């Protein structure tokens, strides 16, 4: 990854300040018996890196904490409140704007971050700072076409074939496939409408069946997400009058 803040000097950051900036939003959260707590951070960072490469955009360091209160029933989850998360994103957005980047793209890898990301985008929009929130665009269609197992439902991909395959593509050394189990929770009718611990729904922490996961499927999922994201970025830049030079190679 050429334009990554984790490798760049301040002079290089200055030279790249006319480009779009991408912030991966992760979490420190349980992901079943076979995956590490860092899954959402690793996946958001990997997808954001591929997108940054395709766009010639600058990749910012991933946020390794997110709003994950629903997973606090399992050890290993550390959550920010939604308000804290929104403020952290907004502070980074203001910095990105001050440096000169024409817009901030949020690449979210964790369901609990959707609301705080939207809140931060609203705060920044009120200050004239353009923000695009990407939430693995196209994932539902891609998962249906690429994965063998049934999704757990409710637009919820957690420690399943989707996330496990993407982890096998990006960080196979931390995946313990021999510990993978399938679990299909019964979602109550009020799922998502009230605070709820996911442990009430899934003892293992898995939502779906990770066992048919492969790195090949993971690569296809990532490529498909990046292709869909490029369309969203193009529409976003057009709507905000951001010149092609800021995001095309
Ligand atoms: Zn996850």
Coordinates of C-alpha atoms and ligand atoms in Angstrom, one line a residue:
X1 CA 0.0 0.0 0.0
X2 CA 1.7 3.1 -1.3
X3 CA -0.3 5.9 0.3
X4 CA -0.7 4.7 3.9
X5 CA -0.3 7.0 6.9
X6 CA 1.3 4.1 8.7
X7 CA 4.3 4.4 6.3
X8 CA 4.3 8.0 5.1
X9 CA 6.3 11.0 6.4
X10 CA 4.7 14.4 7.0
X11 CA 6.1 15.7 3.8
X12 CA 4.5 12.8 1.9
X13 CA 1.2 13.4 3.7
X14 CA 1.4 17.0 2.6
X15 CA 2.1 16.0 -1.0
X16 CA -0.9 13.6 -1.0
X17 CA -3.3 16.1 0.7
X18 CA -5.2 16.7 -2.5
X19 CA -6.4 13.1 -2.6
X20 CA -9.4 11.4 -0.9
X21 CA -8.7 10.0 2.6
X22 CA -10.2 6.6 3.7
X23 CA -10.7 5.8 7.4
X24 CA -11.4 2.1 8.2
X25 CA -13.8 1.6 11.2
X26 CA -13.2 -1.6 13.1
X27 CA -14.0 -3.0 16.5
X28 CA -12.6 -5.1 19.3
X29 CA -15.3 -7.7 19.6
X30 CA -16.0 -11.4 20.0
X31 CA -16.2 -13.3 16.7
X32 CA -16.9 -16.9 17.7
X33 CA -14.5 -19.6 18.8
X34 CA -12.4 -19.6 15.6
X35 CA -11.7 -15.9 15.0
X36 CA -9.7 -13.2 16.9
X37 CA -11.3 -10.1 18.4
X38 CA -9.7 -8.0 15.7
X39 CA -11.7 -9.3 12.8
X40 CA -13.7 -6.1 12.0
X41 CA -10.5 -4.0 12.2
X42 CA -8.5 -6.4 10.0
X43 CA -11.4 -6.7 7.4
X44 CA -12.2 -3.0 7.3
X45 CA -8.5 -2.2 6.9
X46 CA -8.0 -4.8 4.2
X47 CA -11.0 -3.6 2.1
X48 CA -10.1 0.0 2.7
X49 CA -6.5 -0.7 1.5
X50 CA -7.7 -2.3 -1.7
X51 CA -10.1 0.6 -2.3
X52 CA -7.4 3.2 -1.6
X53 CA -5.1 1.4 -4.0
X54 CA -7.8 1.4 -6.7
X55 CA -8.5 5.1 -6.1
X56 CA -5.1 6.4 -5.5
X57 CA -6.5 7.6 -2.2
X58 CA -4.7 7.9 1.2
X59 CA -5.3 5.1 3.7
X60 CA -5.6 6.3 7.3
X61 CA -4.9 4.0 10.3
X62 CA -7.9 1.9 11.2
X63 CA -9.9 2.7 14.3
X64 CA -9.6 -0.5 16.4
X65 CA -12.5 0.2 18.7
X66 CA -16.2 0.5 17.8
X67 CA -19.7 0.6 19.3
X68 CA -20.0 -3.1 20.2
X69 CA -22.2 -3.0 23.4
X70 CA -24.4 -5.9 22.0
X71 CA -21.3 -8.2 22.2
X72 CA -20.4 -7.4 25.8
X73 CA -21.9 -10.6 27.0
X74 CA -18.8 -12.4 25.6
X75 CA -15.3 -11.7 27.1
X76 CA -12.9 -9.8 24.9
X77 CA -15.3 -7.2 23.7
X78 CA -14.4 -3.6 24.4
X79 CA -16.9 -1.0 23.3
X80 CA -17.1 2.8 22.8
X81 CA -20.5 4.5 23.4
X82 CA -22.1 5.6 20.2
X83 CA -21.6 9.3 21.2
X84 CA -17.8 8.8 21.8
X85 CA -17.4 6.9 18.5
X86 CA -19.2 9.7 16.6
X87 CA -17.0 12.4 18.2
X88 CA -13.8 10.5 17.5
X89 CA -14.8 10.1 13.8
X90 CA -15.8 13.8 13.7
X91 CA -12.4 14.9 15.2
X92 CA -10.5 12.8 12.7
X93 CA -12.7 14.3 9.9
X94 CA -11.9 17.8 11.0
X95 CA -8.2 17.0 10.9
X96 CA -8.5 15.5 7.5
X97 CA -10.2 18.6 6.3
X98 CA -7.6 20.9 7.9
X99 CA -4.8 18.9 6.1
X100 CA -6.6 19.6 2.8
X101 CA -8.1 16.3 1.7
X102 CA -11.2 17.1 -0.4
X103 CA -13.4 14.4 1.4
X104 CA -13.4 11.7 4.0
X105 CA -14.5 8.2 3.2
X106 CA -15.6 5.9 6.1
X107 CA -15.1 2.2 5.4
X108 CA -17.1 0.5 8.1
X109 CA -16.6 -3.2 9.0
X110 CA -18.9 -3.4 12.0
X111 CA -22.7 -3.2 12.3
X112 CA -22.7 -1.2 15.5
X113 CA -20.7 1.6 13.9
X114 CA -23.4 2.4 11.3
X115 CA -25.3 4.8 13.6
X116 CA -22.3 6.7 15.0
X117 CA -20.7 6.9 11.5
X118 CA -23.9 8.5 10.2
X119 CA -24.0 10.8 13.2
X120 CA -20.4 11.9 12.6
X121 CA -21.1 12.4 8.9
X122 CA -24.0 14.7 9.8
X123 CA -21.9 16.7 12.2
X124 CA -19.2 17.2 9.6
X125 CA -21.6 18.0 6.8
X126 CA -23.0 20.8 9.0
X127 CA -19.4 22.2 9.0
X128 CA -19.1 21.9 5.2
X129 CA -16.9 18.7 5.3
X130 CA -17.9 16.0 2.8
X131 CA -18.1 12.4 4.2
X132 CA -19.1 9.2 2.4
X133 CA -20.2 6.2 4.7
X134 CA -19.5 2.9 3.0
X135 CA -20.8 -0.2 4.6
X136 CA -19.4 -3.1 2.5
X137 CA -21.5 -2.1 -0.6
X138 CA -23.0 -4.9 -2.6
X139 CA -22.3 -7.5 0.2
X140 CA -25.8 -9.0 0.3
X141 CA -25.8 -9.9 -3.4
X142 CA -22.1 -11.0 -3.3
X143 CA -22.7 -13.3 -0.3
X144 CA -25.7 -14.9 -2.0
X145 CA -23.7 -15.5 -5.2
X146 CA -20.3 -16.6 -3.6
X147 CA -21.1 -18.3 -0.3
X148 CA -22.5 -21.9 0.1
X149 CA -24.1 -21.5 3.5
X150 CA -27.3 -19.8 4.3
X151 CA -26.9 -16.3 5.8
X152 CA -28.1 -15.9 9.4
X153 CA -30.4 -13.1 8.3
X154 CA -31.2 -9.5 9.3
X155 CA -28.3 -8.1 7.2
X156 CA -26.0 -9.6 9.8
X157 CA -22.7 -11.1 8.9
X158 CA -20.9 -12.1 12.0
X159 CA -18.2 -14.8 12.3
X160 CA -19.9 -16.6 9.4
X161 CA -18.8 -17.8 6.0
X162 CA -18.5 -14.1 4.8
X163 CA -16.2 -12.8 7.5
X164 CA -14.3 -16.1 7.9
X165 CA -13.5 -16.3 4.2
X166 CA -12.4 -12.6 4.1
X167 CA -10.1 -13.4 7.1
X168 CA -8.7 -16.4 5.3
X169 CA -7.9 -14.1 2.4
X170 CA -6.3 -11.3 4.6
X171 CA -4.9 -12.9 7.7
X172 CA -5.1 -16.7 7.6
X173 CA -2.5 -17.1 10.3
X174 CA -5.0 -16.0 13.0
X175 CA -8.0 -18.2 11.8
X176 CA -8.6 -21.5 13.8
X177 CA -10.8 -23.4 11.3
X178 CA -10.7 -26.5 13.5
X179 CA -12.7 -24.6 16.1
X180 CA -15.4 -23.3 13.7
X181 CA -19.0 -24.2 14.6
X182 CA -22.3 -23.4 12.9
X183 CA -25.0 -21.6 14.9
X184 CA -28.3 -20.2 13.5
X185 CA -30.0 -18.0 16.1
X186 CA -33.7 -17.3 16.1
X187 CA -33.9 -13.5 15.8
X188 CA -36.8 -12.1 18.0
X189 CA -39.3 -9.9 16.2
X190 CA -37.9 -6.8 18.0
X191 CA -34.3 -7.6 17.0
X192 CA -32.4 -4.3 16.4
X193 CA -35.2 -2.3 18.1
X194 CA -34.0 -2.5 21.6
X195 CA -30.7 -3.0 23.4
X196 CA -29.9 -6.7 23.4
X197 CA -27.0 -8.9 24.2
X198 CA -26.1 -11.2 21.3
X199 CA -25.1 -13.9 23.8
X200 CA -28.9 -14.4 24.3
X201 CA -29.1 -15.4 20.7
X202 CA -25.8 -17.2 20.1
X203 CA -23.8 -19.0 22.8
X204 CA -20.8 -19.5 20.5
X205 CA -20.9 -16.0 19.1
X206 CA -21.3 -17.3 15.6
X207 CA -24.2 -16.2 13.3
X208 CA -24.3 -18.7 10.5
X209 CA -22.0 -21.4 9.3
X210 CA -18.3 -20.5 8.8
X211 CA -17.2 -24.1 8.0
X212 CA -17.3 -23.8 4.1
X213 CA -15.1 -20.7 4.2
X214 CA -12.1 -20.4 1.8
X215 CA -9.6 -17.7 1.0
X216 CA -10.7 -17.8 -2.6
X217 CA -14.3 -16.8 -1.6
X218 CA -12.8 -14.1 0.6
X219 CA -10.9 -12.6 -2.3
X220 CA -14.0 -12.6 -4.5
X221 CA -16.0 -10.9 -1.8
X222 CA -13.4 -8.2 -1.3
X223 CA -13.0 -7.6 -5.0
X224 CA -16.8 -7.4 -5.4
X225 CA -17.1 -4.9 -2.5
X226 CA -14.3 -2.7 -3.9
X227 CA -16.0 -2.7 -7.3
X228 CA -19.3 -1.6 -5.8
X229 CA -17.6 0.9 -3.6
X230 CA -15.9 2.5 -6.6
X231 CA -19.3 3.3 -8.1
X232 CA -20.4 4.9 -4.9
X233 CA -17.3 7.0 -4.7
X234 CA -17.7 8.2 -8.3
X235 CA -21.3 9.3 -7.6
X236 CA -20.2 10.9 -4.4
X237 CA -17.4 12.9 -6.0
X238 CA -19.7 14.0 -8.8
X239 CA -22.4 15.2 -6.3
X240 CA -19.8 17.2 -4.4
X241 CA -18.0 18.6 -7.4
X242 CA -14.7 16.9 -6.4
X243 CA -12.4 16.8 -9.4
X244 CA -11.4 13.5 -10.8
X245 CA -7.8 14.4 -10.2
X246 CA -8.4 14.1 -6.5
X247 CA -9.4 10.5 -6.7
X248 CA -8.3 9.0 -10.0
X249 CA -4.8 7.8 -10.6
Ligands
LIG1 ZN1 -17.4 -8.8 12.4

